[in-house]
Amino acid sequence: MKYAQLIRLLVNRELTLRYKRSVIGIGWTLLNPILTSAVLWYVFSFVFASKLPSGQQFAPYLMAGILLNTFFNQSLMQSAESIASNGGVLTKIYVPPQIFAISSALAGLANFFIGLLPLALVCWVSGQSLALTLPLVIVVGVALALLTAGLGLAISIMFIRFDDTRNIVNVLLLILMYLTPIFYPVGIMNQTMQNIIHWNPLTSYLDIFRWAFSNNATPTLFSWVYMSCWSIFALLLGTYVFKKYWPRTVAML
Amino acid sequence: MPVIDLKNVNVTYRVLMNKSSSLKELFKDALKGKARVVDYVALQDISFSVDAGEVVAILGRNGAGKSTLLKVLAGVLPPTRGTSKVNGKIAPMIELGAGFHAEMTGSENVLFYSALMGRDVKHVKERTPAIGEWAGVADHMDFPLRTFSSGMVARLAFATATDEKAEVLLVDEVLSVGDADFQEKSKARMHELISSGAAVVLVSHDMSAVRELATRAVWLEAGHVKMIGNTDEVVASYEAH
């Protein structure tokens, strides 16, 4: 592909740039989920650990949630931001702007895969074995990358045109985070909340991920169908919105 | 066959007429029924062509449509009506250093900028030392760009943009990069590129540079062509205006 080299450079840049000025550099990618999980585990394990269905372990449950949520948040914001912040170049040199969104999603995917190492360690410590379905994690990762690239494309136009979009998106992401069973078991919620959580697309991604990695959840056929639908829908939406509004946006930049 | 061929190019886009660029304002205005969209005509019926080895200067005041025209030529902005045909590789020399990143080293930036222009990364890797040498920043190439002075950045960007032959050069006010020595050097390289058959579109407010380089000139006013023809005549009328 004509732009493969550019995508490689972009992914590389995004992976190394974030921690470029810190001493342990890319080591933060490993350390970050461990530290966040440790804090939340300390706070919540007393309350929630005993509420999980039998056979499920709280530590890997929590960490899987954090990994997936970080992946979603970061690559969504990055793919939207990458187009907005490279507006200067994109109005001067013809490069399909979608490449920037895709590269951000791929960088998020790479970070996610790196985070699987500490997750495996946590599984082992808490006495859980990895599942044979492990390779299916790749499917979830790719599906989530598609979701973030698609939504990121759609949002990027808003980022450029309206200054307050970032704040609004941040608040929405926070709400979405609380509606995803990251650190609490779904069972503790009342029926209405359980329904809302059920229809939250991230719940499907997360259930499949936990199940595929270490058999730590019970996704249904619905989860698979719902996940695929959302990834495809996001991609179509992003492409449509972008195709429609990008020319006008370029004219204004 | 001309390298650049514009036929009846029109660019119109809709703008929101509200005071701030925030979603909150837009929502408030929409509720009050105040949100208005107007069609803004940026370019109107532009037709001209540029042959290989020709240098066409675009003159005009701010807001006349020069940057919109460059966006159309770069292929970034599709015309609303009309056609814009550009045959060959484009080297955009507009706002030098726009694709650069402060935290990446000089070499990394050269590589990245070249990849953006669609050049082969492997080949550029071999050329990088020579590019740094030519820009006079050879011993800085392994340091992050934030340690460069703005002159050094512009020189490196110029050296990168002109390192490979291109059929089309889009130049926007970049002839005044660096000190006198470098200006001589960059002028020489521009002439070299022109004589090797590049078609050049030059936007500049520097009339002496325009007179020296351009073979023809196009005077834009409020989105349409006010005058087109021989450089000296167009520049003279533009200056008299």
CSV table of C-alpha atoms in Angstrom, one decimal:
chain,number,residue,atom,x,y,z
A,1,MET,CA,0.0,0.0,0.0
A,2,LYS,CA,1.2,3.5,-0.9
A,3,TYR,CA,0.8,4.9,2.6
A,4,ALA,CA,2.1,1.9,4.6
A,5,GLN,CA,5.4,3.6,5.3
A,6,LEU,CA,3.7,6.7,6.6
A,7,ILE,CA,1.4,4.7,8.8
A,8,ARG,CA,4.4,2.9,10.3
A,9,LEU,CA,6.2,6.2,11.0
A,10,LEU,CA,3.0,7.6,12.6
A,11,VAL,CA,2.4,4.6,14.8
A,12,ASN,CA,6.0,4.7,15.9
A,13,ARG,CA,5.9,8.4,16.6
A,14,GLU,CA,2.8,8.0,18.7
A,15,LEU,CA,4.1,5.1,20.7
A,16,THR,CA,7.4,6.7,21.6
A,17,LEU,CA,6.4,10.4,21.8
A,18,ARG,CA,4.1,10.1,24.8
A,19,TYR,CA,6.8,9.2,27.2
A,20,LYS,CA,9.8,10.6,25.3
A,21,ARG,CA,10.9,12.9,28.0
A,22,SER,CA,10.6,10.4,30.9
A,23,VAL,CA,13.4,8.3,32.2
A,24,ILE,CA,11.8,4.9,31.8
A,25,GLY,CA,10.2,5.9,28.5
A,26,ILE,CA,8.0,3.3,26.9
A,27,GLY,CA,8.2,1.3,30.2
A,28,TRP,CA,5.3,3.5,31.3
A,29,THR,CA,3.1,1.6,28.9
A,30,LEU,CA,3.6,-1.4,31.1
A,31,LEU,CA,3.6,0.4,34.4
A,32,ASN,CA,0.5,2.6,33.9
A,33,PRO,CA,-2.2,-0.1,33.9
A,34,ILE,CA,-0.5,-1.9,36.8
A,35,LEU,CA,-0.4,1.2,39.0
A,36,THR,CA,-4.0,2.3,38.1
A,37,SER,CA,-5.2,-1.2,38.7
A,38,ALA,CA,-3.4,-1.5,42.0
A,39,VAL,CA,-5.0,1.7,43.3
A,40,LEU,CA,-8.5,0.7,42.3
A,41,TRP,CA,-8.0,-2.8,43.5
A,42,TYR,CA,-7.0,-1.5,46.9
A,43,VAL,CA,-10.1,0.7,47.1
A,44,PHE,CA,-12.7,-1.6,45.7
A,45,SER,CA,-11.7,-5.2,46.4
A,46,PHE,CA,-13.3,-5.1,49.8
A,47,VAL,CA,-16.6,-4.1,48.4
A,48,PHE,CA,-16.9,-5.8,45.1
A,49,ALA,CA,-14.6,-8.9,45.1
A,50,SER,CA,-17.1,-11.1,46.9
A,51,LYS,CA,-20.0,-10.0,44.6
A,52,LEU,CA,-18.5,-11.6,41.4
A,53,PRO,CA,-20.0,-14.9,40.2
A,54,SER,CA,-18.1,-17.9,41.5
A,55,GLY,CA,-15.0,-18.8,39.5
A,56,GLN,CA,-14.3,-15.1,38.5
A,57,GLN,CA,-11.4,-13.3,40.1
A,58,PHE,CA,-11.6,-9.6,40.9
A,59,ALA,CA,-8.0,-8.5,40.2
A,60,PRO,CA,-7.9,-9.7,36.5
A,61,TYR,CA,-11.5,-8.6,36.1
A,62,LEU,CA,-10.6,-5.0,37.2
A,63,MET,CA,-7.4,-4.9,35.2
A,64,ALA,CA,-9.0,-6.1,32.0
A,65,GLY,CA,-11.6,-3.4,32.4
A,66,ILE,CA,-9.0,-0.7,32.9
A,67,LEU,CA,-6.9,-1.9,29.9
A,68,LEU,CA,-9.9,-1.9,27.6
A,69,ASN,CA,-11.2,1.4,28.8
A,70,THR,CA,-7.8,3.1,28.5
A,71,PHE,CA,-7.5,1.7,25.0
A,72,PHE,CA,-10.9,3.1,24.0
A,73,ASN,CA,-10.5,6.5,25.6
A,74,GLN,CA,-7.0,7.2,24.5
A,75,SER,CA,-7.3,6.1,20.9
A,76,LEU,CA,-10.6,7.8,20.5
A,77,MET,CA,-9.2,11.1,21.7
A,78,GLN,CA,-5.9,10.6,19.9
A,79,SER,CA,-7.5,9.8,16.5
A,80,ALA,CA,-9.7,12.8,16.8
A,81,GLU,CA,-6.9,15.0,18.0
A,82,SER,CA,-4.4,13.8,15.4
A,83,ILE,CA,-6.4,15.2,12.6
A,84,ALA,CA,-7.2,18.4,14.4
A,85,SER,CA,-3.6,19.0,15.4
A,86,ASN,CA,-2.2,18.2,12.0
A,87,GLY,CA,-4.6,20.5,10.3
A,88,GLY,CA,-1.6,22.7,9.3
A,89,VAL,CA,-0.1,19.9,7.2
A,90,LEU,CA,-3.3,18.4,5.9
A,91,THR,CA,-4.2,21.7,4.3
A,92,LYS,CA,-0.9,21.8,2.4
A,93,ILE,CA,0.1,18.3,1.4
A,94,TYR,CA,-2.4,15.8,0.1
A,95,VAL,CA,-2.4,12.8,2.4
A,96,PRO,CA,-5.7,11.0,3.1
A,97,PRO,CA,-6.5,12.4,6.6
A,98,GLN,CA,-8.0,9.1,7.6
A,99,ILE,CA,-4.4,7.8,7.8
A,100,PHE,CA,-3.9,9.8,11.0
A,101,ALA,CA,-7.0,8.4,12.7
A,102,ILE,CA,-6.1,4.8,11.7
A,103,SER,CA,-2.5,5.3,12.9
A,104,SER,CA,-3.7,6.5,16.3
A,105,ALA,CA,-6.1,3.5,16.6
A,106,LEU,CA,-3.2,1.2,15.7
A,107,ALA,CA,-1.0,2.8,18.3
A,108,GLY,CA,-3.7,2.3,20.9
A,109,LEU,CA,-4.0,-1.4,19.8
A,110,ALA,CA,-0.2,-1.8,20.2
A,111,ASN,CA,-0.4,-0.3,23.7
A,112,PHE,CA,-3.3,-2.6,24.5
A,113,PHE,CA,-1.4,-5.7,23.4
A,114,ILE,CA,1.6,-4.6,25.5
A,115,GLY,CA,-0.8,-4.3,28.5
A,116,LEU,CA,-1.7,-7.9,28.1
A,117,LEU,CA,1.6,-8.9,29.6
A,118,PRO,CA,1.0,-7.5,33.1
A,119,LEU,CA,-2.6,-8.7,32.8
A,120,ALA,CA,-1.3,-12.3,32.3
A,121,LEU,CA,0.9,-11.8,35.3
A,122,VAL,CA,-2.0,-10.7,37.4
A,123,CYS,CA,-4.0,-13.7,36.3
A,124,TRP,CA,-1.2,-16.0,37.3
A,125,VAL,CA,-0.8,-14.3,40.8
A,126,SER,CA,-4.6,-14.6,41.4
A,127,GLY,CA,-4.5,-18.2,40.5
A,128,GLN,CA,-6.3,-18.1,37.2
A,129,SER,CA,-5.1,-19.7,34.1
A,130,LEU,CA,-5.2,-18.2,30.6
A,131,ALA,CA,-8.0,-19.5,28.4
A,132,LEU,CA,-7.5,-21.5,25.2
A,133,THR,CA,-9.6,-18.8,23.5
A,134,LEU,CA,-6.7,-16.3,24.0
A,135,PRO,CA,-6.2,-15.6,20.2
A,136,LEU,CA,-9.7,-14.2,20.1
A,137,VAL,CA,-8.4,-11.2,22.0
A,138,ILE,CA,-7.0,-10.1,18.7
A,139,VAL,CA,-10.5,-10.0,17.3
A,140,VAL,CA,-11.7,-7.8,20.1
A,141,GLY,CA,-8.7,-5.5,19.8
A,142,VAL,CA,-9.2,-5.0,16.1
A,143,ALA,CA,-12.9,-4.5,16.5
A,144,LEU,CA,-12.2,-1.8,19.1
A,145,ALA,CA,-9.6,-0.2,16.9
A,146,LEU,CA,-12.2,0.1,14.1
A,147,LEU,CA,-14.7,1.5,16.6
A,148,THR,CA,-12.3,4.2,17.8
A,149,ALA,CA,-11.0,5.1,14.3
A,150,GLY,CA,-14.6,5.5,13.1
A,151,LEU,CA,-15.8,7.5,16.0
A,152,GLY,CA,-12.5,9.5,16.0
A,153,LEU,CA,-13.0,10.5,12.4
A,154,ALA,CA,-16.5,11.7,13.1
A,155,ILE,CA,-15.5,13.7,16.1
A,156,SER,CA,-12.3,15.2,14.6
A,157,ILE,CA,-14.4,17.5,12.4
A,158,MET,CA,-16.2,18.8,15.5
A,159,PHE,CA,-12.8,19.2,17.3
A,160,ILE,CA,-11.7,21.6,14.5
A,161,ARG,CA,-14.9,23.5,14.2
A,162,PHE,CA,-16.1,23.9,17.8
A,163,ASP,CA,-13.6,24.6,20.5
A,164,ASP,CA,-15.7,23.2,23.4
A,165,THR,CA,-16.1,19.7,21.8
A,166,ARG,CA,-13.1,18.3,23.8
A,167,ASN,CA,-14.7,19.2,27.1
A,168,ILE,CA,-18.1,17.7,26.1
A,169,VAL,CA,-16.5,14.5,24.8
A,170,ASN,CA,-14.5,14.2,28.0
A,171,VAL,CA,-17.7,14.4,30.1
A,172,LEU,CA,-19.4,11.9,27.8
A,173,LEU,CA,-16.5,9.5,28.1
A,174,LEU,CA,-16.6,9.8,31.9
A,175,ILE,CA,-20.3,8.9,31.9
A,176,LEU,CA,-19.7,6.0,29.5
A,177,MET,CA,-16.9,4.8,31.8
A,178,TYR,CA,-19.3,4.5,34.8
A,179,LEU,CA,-21.9,2.8,32.6
A,180,THR,CA,-19.3,0.1,31.8
A,181,PRO,CA,-18.7,-2.7,34.3
A,182,ILE,CA,-15.0,-1.9,34.7
A,183,PHE,CA,-14.6,-2.1,38.5
A,184,TYR,CA,-18.0,-3.3,39.6
A,185,PRO,CA,-19.9,-6.6,38.9
A,186,VAL,CA,-23.1,-6.0,36.9
A,187,GLY,CA,-25.0,-8.1,39.5
A,188,ILE,CA,-25.0,-5.3,42.1
A,189,MET,CA,-27.0,-2.9,40.0
A,190,ASN,CA,-30.8,-2.7,39.9
A,191,GLN,CA,-32.7,-3.9,36.8
A,192,THR,CA,-32.9,-0.5,35.0
A,193,MET,CA,-29.2,0.1,35.4
A,194,GLN,CA,-28.4,-3.5,34.2
A,195,ASN,CA,-30.5,-2.8,31.1
A,196,ILE,CA,-28.6,0.4,30.4
A,197,ILE,CA,-25.2,-1.4,30.9
A,198,HIS,CA,-26.4,-4.2,28.7
A,199,TRP,CA,-27.0,-1.8,25.8
A,200,ASN,CA,-23.7,0.0,26.3
A,201,PRO,CA,-21.6,-1.2,23.4
A,202,LEU,CA,-18.4,-1.2,25.5
A,203,THR,CA,-19.9,-3.9,27.8
A,204,SER,CA,-20.0,-6.3,24.9
A,205,TYR,CA,-16.4,-5.7,24.0
A,206,LEU,CA,-15.4,-6.0,27.6
A,207,ASP,CA,-17.3,-9.2,28.2
A,208,ILE,CA,-15.8,-10.9,25.2
A,209,PHE,CA,-12.3,-9.7,26.1
A,210,ARG,CA,-12.5,-11.0,29.7
A,211,TRP,CA,-13.9,-14.3,28.5
A,212,ALA,CA,-11.4,-14.8,25.7
A,213,PHE,CA,-8.4,-13.9,27.9
A,214,SER,CA,-9.0,-15.9,31.0
A,215,ASN,CA,-12.6,-17.1,31.0
A,216,ASN,CA,-13.5,-14.4,33.4
A,217,ALA,CA,-16.9,-13.4,32.1
A,218,THR,CA,-19.8,-15.0,30.2
A,219,PRO,CA,-20.5,-13.2,26.9
A,220,THR,CA,-23.5,-14.3,24.8
A,221,LEU,CA,-24.1,-14.5,21.1
A,222,PHE,CA,-25.7,-11.1,21.5
A,223,SER,CA,-22.3,-9.7,22.6
A,224,TRP,CA,-20.6,-10.9,19.5
A,225,VAL,CA,-23.3,-9.6,17.1
A,226,TYR,CA,-23.6,-6.3,19.0
A,227,MET,CA,-19.8,-5.7,19.0
A,228,SER,CA,-19.5,-6.4,15.2
A,229,CYS,CA,-22.5,-4.1,14.5
A,230,TRP,CA,-21.0,-1.2,16.4
A,231,SER,CA,-17.6,-1.5,14.8
A,232,ILE,CA,-19.1,-1.6,11.4
A,233,PHE,CA,-21.5,1.2,12.2
A,234,ALA,CA,-18.8,3.5,13.6
A,235,LEU,CA,-16.6,2.9,10.6
A,236,LEU,CA,-19.4,3.8,8.2
A,237,LEU,CA,-20.5,6.8,10.3
A,238,GLY,CA,-17.0,8.1,10.5
A,239,THR,CA,-16.3,7.7,6.8
A,240,TYR,CA,-19.7,9.4,5.9
A,241,VAL,CA,-19.3,12.3,8.2
A,242,PHE,CA,-15.8,12.9,7.3
A,243,LYS,CA,-16.3,12.7,3.5
A,244,LYS,CA,-19.2,15.1,3.8
A,245,TYR,CA,-17.6,17.8,6.1
A,246,TRP,CA,-13.9,17.6,5.5
A,247,PRO,CA,-13.8,19.7,2.3
A,248,ARG,CA,-15.6,22.6,4.0
A,249,THR,CA,-13.4,22.3,7.0
A,250,VAL,CA,-10.2,22.4,4.9
A,251,ALA,CA,-11.5,25.5,3.1
A,252,MET,CA,-11.8,27.2,6.5
A,253,LEU,CA,-8.5,26.2,8.0
B,1,MET,CA,0.1,19.2,-22.4
B,2,PRO,CA,0.3,21.6,-19.5
B,3,VAL,CA,1.4,20.3,-16.1
B,4,ILE,CA,-1.2,22.3,-14.3
B,5,ASP,CA,-4.6,22.9,-15.9
B,6,LEU,CA,-7.4,24.8,-14.1
B,7,LYS,CA,-10.7,25.1,-15.8
B,8,ASN,CA,-13.5,27.2,-14.4
B,9,VAL,CA,-12.6,26.4,-10.9
B,10,ASN,CA,-15.2,27.5,-8.3
B,11,VAL,CA,-14.9,27.0,-4.6
B,12,THR,CA,-17.9,27.8,-2.4
B,13,TYR,CA,-18.4,26.8,1.1
B,14,ARG,CA,-20.9,27.3,3.8
B,15,VAL,CA,-20.0,29.2,6.9
B,16,LEU,CA,-21.9,29.5,10.1
B,17,MET,CA,-22.5,33.2,11.0
B,18,ASN,CA,-22.3,32.9,14.8
B,19,LYS,CA,-19.9,34.8,17.0
B,20,SER,CA,-17.9,32.1,18.7
B,21,SER,CA,-16.9,28.7,17.5
B,22,SER,CA,-18.4,26.7,20.3
B,23,LEU,CA,-21.2,24.1,20.2
B,24,LYS,CA,-22.8,25.8,23.1
B,25,GLU,CA,-23.3,29.1,21.2
B,26,LEU,CA,-24.5,27.2,18.1
B,27,PHE,CA,-27.1,25.4,20.2
B,28,LYS,CA,-28.2,28.6,21.8
B,29,ASP,CA,-28.4,30.4,18.4
B,30,ALA,CA,-30.3,27.4,17.0
B,31,LEU,CA,-32.9,27.6,19.8
B,32,LYS,CA,-33.4,31.3,19.2
B,33,GLY,CA,-33.6,30.7,15.4
B,34,LYS,CA,-30.5,32.9,14.9
B,35,ALA,CA,-28.1,30.3,13.4
B,36,ARG,CA,-27.5,31.4,9.9
B,37,VAL,CA,-25.4,29.7,7.2
B,38,VAL,CA,-24.1,31.8,4.3
B,39,ASP,CA,-22.4,30.6,1.2
B,40,TYR,CA,-19.0,32.1,0.9
B,41,VAL,CA,-17.5,32.3,-2.6
B,42,ALA,CA,-13.8,31.8,-2.2
B,43,LEU,CA,-12.9,31.3,-5.9
B,44,GLN,CA,-14.9,32.1,-9.0
B,45,ASP,CA,-14.3,30.9,-12.5
B,46,ILE,CA,-10.5,30.5,-12.3
B,47,SER,CA,-8.9,29.2,-15.5
B,48,PHE,CA,-5.3,29.1,-16.3
B,49,SER,CA,-2.6,26.6,-17.1
B,50,VAL,CA,1.1,26.2,-16.3
B,51,ASP,CA,3.6,24.5,-18.6
B,52,ALA,CA,6.7,22.7,-17.6
B,53,GLY,CA,9.5,25.2,-16.8
B,54,GLU,CA,7.1,28.0,-16.4
B,55,VAL,CA,6.8,30.1,-13.2
B,56,VAL,CA,3.4,31.7,-12.6
B,57,ALA,CA,3.1,34.2,-9.8
B,58,ILE,CA,-0.2,34.7,-8.0
B,59,LEU,CA,-0.7,38.3,-6.8
B,60,GLY,CA,-3.5,39.6,-4.6
B,61,ARG,CA,-4.3,41.1,-1.3
B,62,ASN,CA,-5.1,39.1,1.9
B,63,GLY,CA,-8.4,37.3,1.4
B,64,ALA,CA,-8.2,37.4,-2.4
B,65,GLY,CA,-8.2,33.6,-2.5
B,66,LYS,CA,-4.5,32.9,-2.9
B,67,SER,CA,-4.3,30.2,-0.2
B,68,THR,CA,-7.6,28.6,-1.3
B,69,LEU,CA,-6.1,28.4,-4.8
B,70,LEU,CA,-3.0,26.8,-3.4
B,71,LYS,CA,-5.1,24.2,-1.5
B,72,VAL,CA,-6.9,23.4,-4.8
B,73,LEU,CA,-3.6,23.0,-6.6
B,74,ALA,CA,-2.2,20.8,-3.8
B,75,GLY,CA,-5.2,18.5,-4.2
B,76,VAL,CA,-6.3,19.1,-0.6
B,77,LEU,CA,-9.5,20.9,-1.5
B,78,PRO,CA,-11.7,19.7,-4.3
B,79,PRO,CA,-13.3,22.5,-6.4
B,80,THR,CA,-17.0,22.9,-5.9
B,81,ARG,CA,-17.3,23.3,-9.7
B,82,GLY,CA,-14.8,23.1,-12.5
B,83,THR,CA,-11.7,20.9,-12.8
B,84,SER,CA,-8.2,21.1,-11.5
B,85,LYS,CA,-5.7,18.8,-13.1
B,86,VAL,CA,-2.1,18.5,-11.8
B,87,ASN,CA,0.1,16.0,-13.5
B,88,GLY,CA,3.1,14.8,-11.6
B,89,LYS,CA,4.6,14.9,-8.1
B,90,ILE,CA,4.0,18.0,-6.1
B,91,ALA,CA,6.5,19.5,-3.7
B,92,PRO,CA,4.6,21.9,-1.5
B,93,MET,CA,6.8,24.7,-0.1
B,94,ILE,CA,4.1,26.4,1.9
B,95,GLU,CA,4.6,27.3,5.5
B,96,LEU,CA,7.9,25.4,5.7
B,97,GLY,CA,8.1,23.1,8.7
B,98,ALA,CA,4.3,22.6,9.0
B,99,GLY,CA,4.7,18.9,9.3
B,100,PHE,CA,7.6,19.1,11.8
B,101,HIS,CA,7.3,18.0,15.4
B,102,ALA,CA,9.4,19.7,18.2
B,103,GLU,CA,10.1,16.5,20.1
B,104,MET,CA,11.5,14.5,17.2
B,105,THR,CA,15.0,14.8,16.0
B,106,GLY,CA,16.1,16.5,12.8
B,107,SER,CA,16.6,13.2,11.0
B,108,GLU,CA,13.2,11.9,12.1
B,109,ASN,CA,11.5,15.0,11.0
B,110,VAL,CA,13.1,14.9,7.6
B,111,LEU,CA,12.0,11.3,7.2
B,112,PHE,CA,8.4,12.1,8.4
B,113,TYR,CA,8.1,15.1,6.2
B,114,SER,CA,9.3,13.2,3.2
B,115,ALA,CA,6.9,10.3,3.9
B,116,LEU,CA,4.1,12.9,4.0
B,117,MET,CA,5.1,14.1,0.5
B,118,GLY,CA,4.8,10.5,-0.6
B,119,ARG,CA,8.5,9.8,-1.0
B,120,ASP,CA,10.2,6.5,-0.5
B,121,VAL,CA,11.4,6.3,3.2
B,122,LYS,CA,14.4,4.0,2.4
B,123,HIS,CA,15.8,6.4,-0.2
B,124,VAL,CA,15.2,9.4,2.1
B,125,LYS,CA,17.1,7.6,4.9
B,126,GLU,CA,20.2,7.5,2.7
B,127,ARG,CA,19.8,11.1,1.7
B,128,THR,CA,19.2,12.5,5.2
B,129,PRO,CA,22.9,13.3,6.0
B,130,ALA,CA,23.2,15.2,2.7
B,131,ILE,CA,20.0,17.1,3.4
B,132,GLY,CA,21.3,18.1,6.9
B,133,GLU,CA,24.6,19.1,5.3
B,134,TRP,CA,23.0,21.3,2.7
B,135,ALA,CA,20.8,23.0,5.3
B,136,GLY,CA,23.9,23.6,7.4
B,137,VAL,CA,22.5,21.7,10.4
B,138,ALA,CA,24.6,18.5,10.0
B,139,ASP,CA,25.7,18.3,13.6
B,140,HIS,CA,22.2,19.0,15.0
B,141,MET,CA,20.4,16.2,13.1
B,142,ASP,CA,20.3,13.8,16.1
B,143,PHE,CA,18.8,16.4,18.5
B,144,PRO,CA,15.2,17.2,19.0
B,145,LEU,CA,13.8,19.9,16.8
B,146,ARG,CA,13.0,22.1,19.8
B,147,THR,CA,16.7,22.8,20.2
B,148,PHE,CA,16.8,24.3,16.6
B,149,SER,CA,16.5,28.0,15.9
B,150,SER,CA,13.6,29.0,13.7
B,151,GLY,CA,16.0,29.7,10.9
B,152,MET,CA,17.5,26.3,11.2
B,153,VAL,CA,14.0,24.7,11.0
B,154,ALA,CA,13.1,26.6,7.9
B,155,ARG,CA,16.4,25.7,6.2
B,156,LEU,CA,16.0,22.1,7.0
B,157,ALA,CA,12.4,22.1,5.7
B,158,PHE,CA,13.5,23.9,2.5
B,159,ALA,CA,16.3,21.4,2.0
B,160,THR,CA,13.9,18.5,2.5
B,161,ALA,CA,11.2,19.8,0.2
B,162,THR,CA,13.6,20.4,-2.6
B,163,ASP,CA,15.8,17.4,-2.2
B,164,GLU,CA,13.9,15.3,-4.8
B,165,LYS,CA,12.8,16.5,-8.2
B,166,ALA,CA,9.2,17.4,-8.5
B,167,GLU,CA,7.1,18.2,-11.5
B,168,VAL,CA,5.2,20.9,-9.6
B,169,LEU,CA,6.4,23.3,-7.0
B,170,LEU,CA,3.9,25.3,-4.9
B,171,VAL,CA,5.8,28.1,-3.3
B,172,ASP,CA,4.3,30.5,-0.7
B,173,GLU,CA,6.6,33.2,0.6
B,174,VAL,CA,9.5,30.9,1.4
B,175,LEU,CA,12.2,32.6,-0.6
B,176,SER,CA,13.2,34.8,2.3
B,177,VAL,CA,14.4,31.8,4.4
B,178,GLY,CA,17.6,32.1,6.4
B,179,ASP,CA,20.5,34.5,6.1
B,180,ALA,CA,21.9,36.1,2.9
B,181,ASP,CA,24.1,33.1,2.2
B,182,PHE,CA,21.3,30.6,2.4
B,183,GLN,CA,19.0,32.8,0.4
B,184,GLU,CA,21.5,32.8,-2.4
B,185,LYS,CA,21.8,29.0,-2.1
B,186,SER,CA,18.1,28.5,-2.1
B,187,LYS,CA,17.6,30.8,-5.0
B,188,ALA,CA,20.1,28.8,-7.0
B,189,ARG,CA,18.3,25.6,-6.2
B,190,MET,CA,15.0,27.1,-7.2
B,191,HIS,CA,16.5,28.1,-10.6
B,192,GLU,CA,17.9,24.6,-10.9
B,193,LEU,CA,14.5,23.0,-10.3
B,194,ILE,CA,12.8,25.4,-12.7
B,195,SER,CA,15.4,24.7,-15.5
B,196,SER,CA,15.0,21.0,-14.9
B,197,GLY,CA,11.4,21.5,-16.0
B,198,ALA,CA,9.3,22.0,-12.9
B,199,ALA,CA,6.1,24.0,-13.2
B,200,VAL,CA,6.1,26.6,-10.4
B,201,VAL,CA,3.2,28.5,-8.8
B,202,LEU,CA,4.6,31.2,-6.7
B,203,VAL,CA,2.7,33.3,-4.1
B,204,SER,CA,4.6,36.3,-2.9
B,205,HIS,CA,4.2,39.9,-1.8
B,206,ASP,CA,7.8,40.5,-2.7
B,207,MET,CA,7.4,42.1,-6.1
B,208,SER,CA,11.2,42.1,-6.9
B,209,ALA,CA,11.2,38.3,-6.4
B,210,VAL,CA,8.2,38.0,-8.6
B,211,ARG,CA,9.7,40.1,-11.3
B,212,GLU,CA,12.9,38.1,-11.2
B,213,LEU,CA,11.4,34.6,-11.2
B,214,ALA,CA,8.0,34.7,-12.8
B,215,THR,CA,7.2,34.3,-16.5
B,216,ARG,CA,3.6,35.1,-16.1
B,217,ALA,CA,1.4,36.6,-13.3
B,218,VAL,CA,-2.2,36.1,-12.2
B,219,TRP,CA,-3.8,38.9,-10.2
B,220,LEU,CA,-6.6,37.7,-7.9
B,221,GLU,CA,-9.2,40.0,-6.4
B,222,ALA,CA,-12.1,38.8,-4.3
B,223,GLY,CA,-11.9,35.3,-5.7
B,224,HIS,CA,-11.8,36.0,-9.4
B,225,VAL,CA,-9.0,36.7,-11.9
B,226,LYS,CA,-8.6,40.5,-12.3
B,227,MET,CA,-5.8,40.3,-14.7
B,228,ILE,CA,-3.6,37.6,-16.2
B,229,GLY,CA,-0.6,37.9,-18.5
B,230,ASN,CA,3.0,39.1,-18.8
B,231,THR,CA,4.7,39.6,-15.4
B,232,ASP,CA,5.8,43.2,-15.9
B,233,GLU,CA,2.4,44.4,-17.0
B,234,VAL,CA,0.4,42.7,-14.3
B,235,VAL,CA,2.8,43.7,-11.6
B,236,ALA,CA,2.8,47.3,-12.8
B,237,SER,CA,-1.0,47.5,-12.8
B,238,TYR,CA,-1.1,45.7,-9.4
B,239,GLU,CA,1.3,48.2,-7.9
B,240,ALA,CA,-0.6,51.1,-9.4
B,241,HIS,CA,-3.8,49.9,-8.0
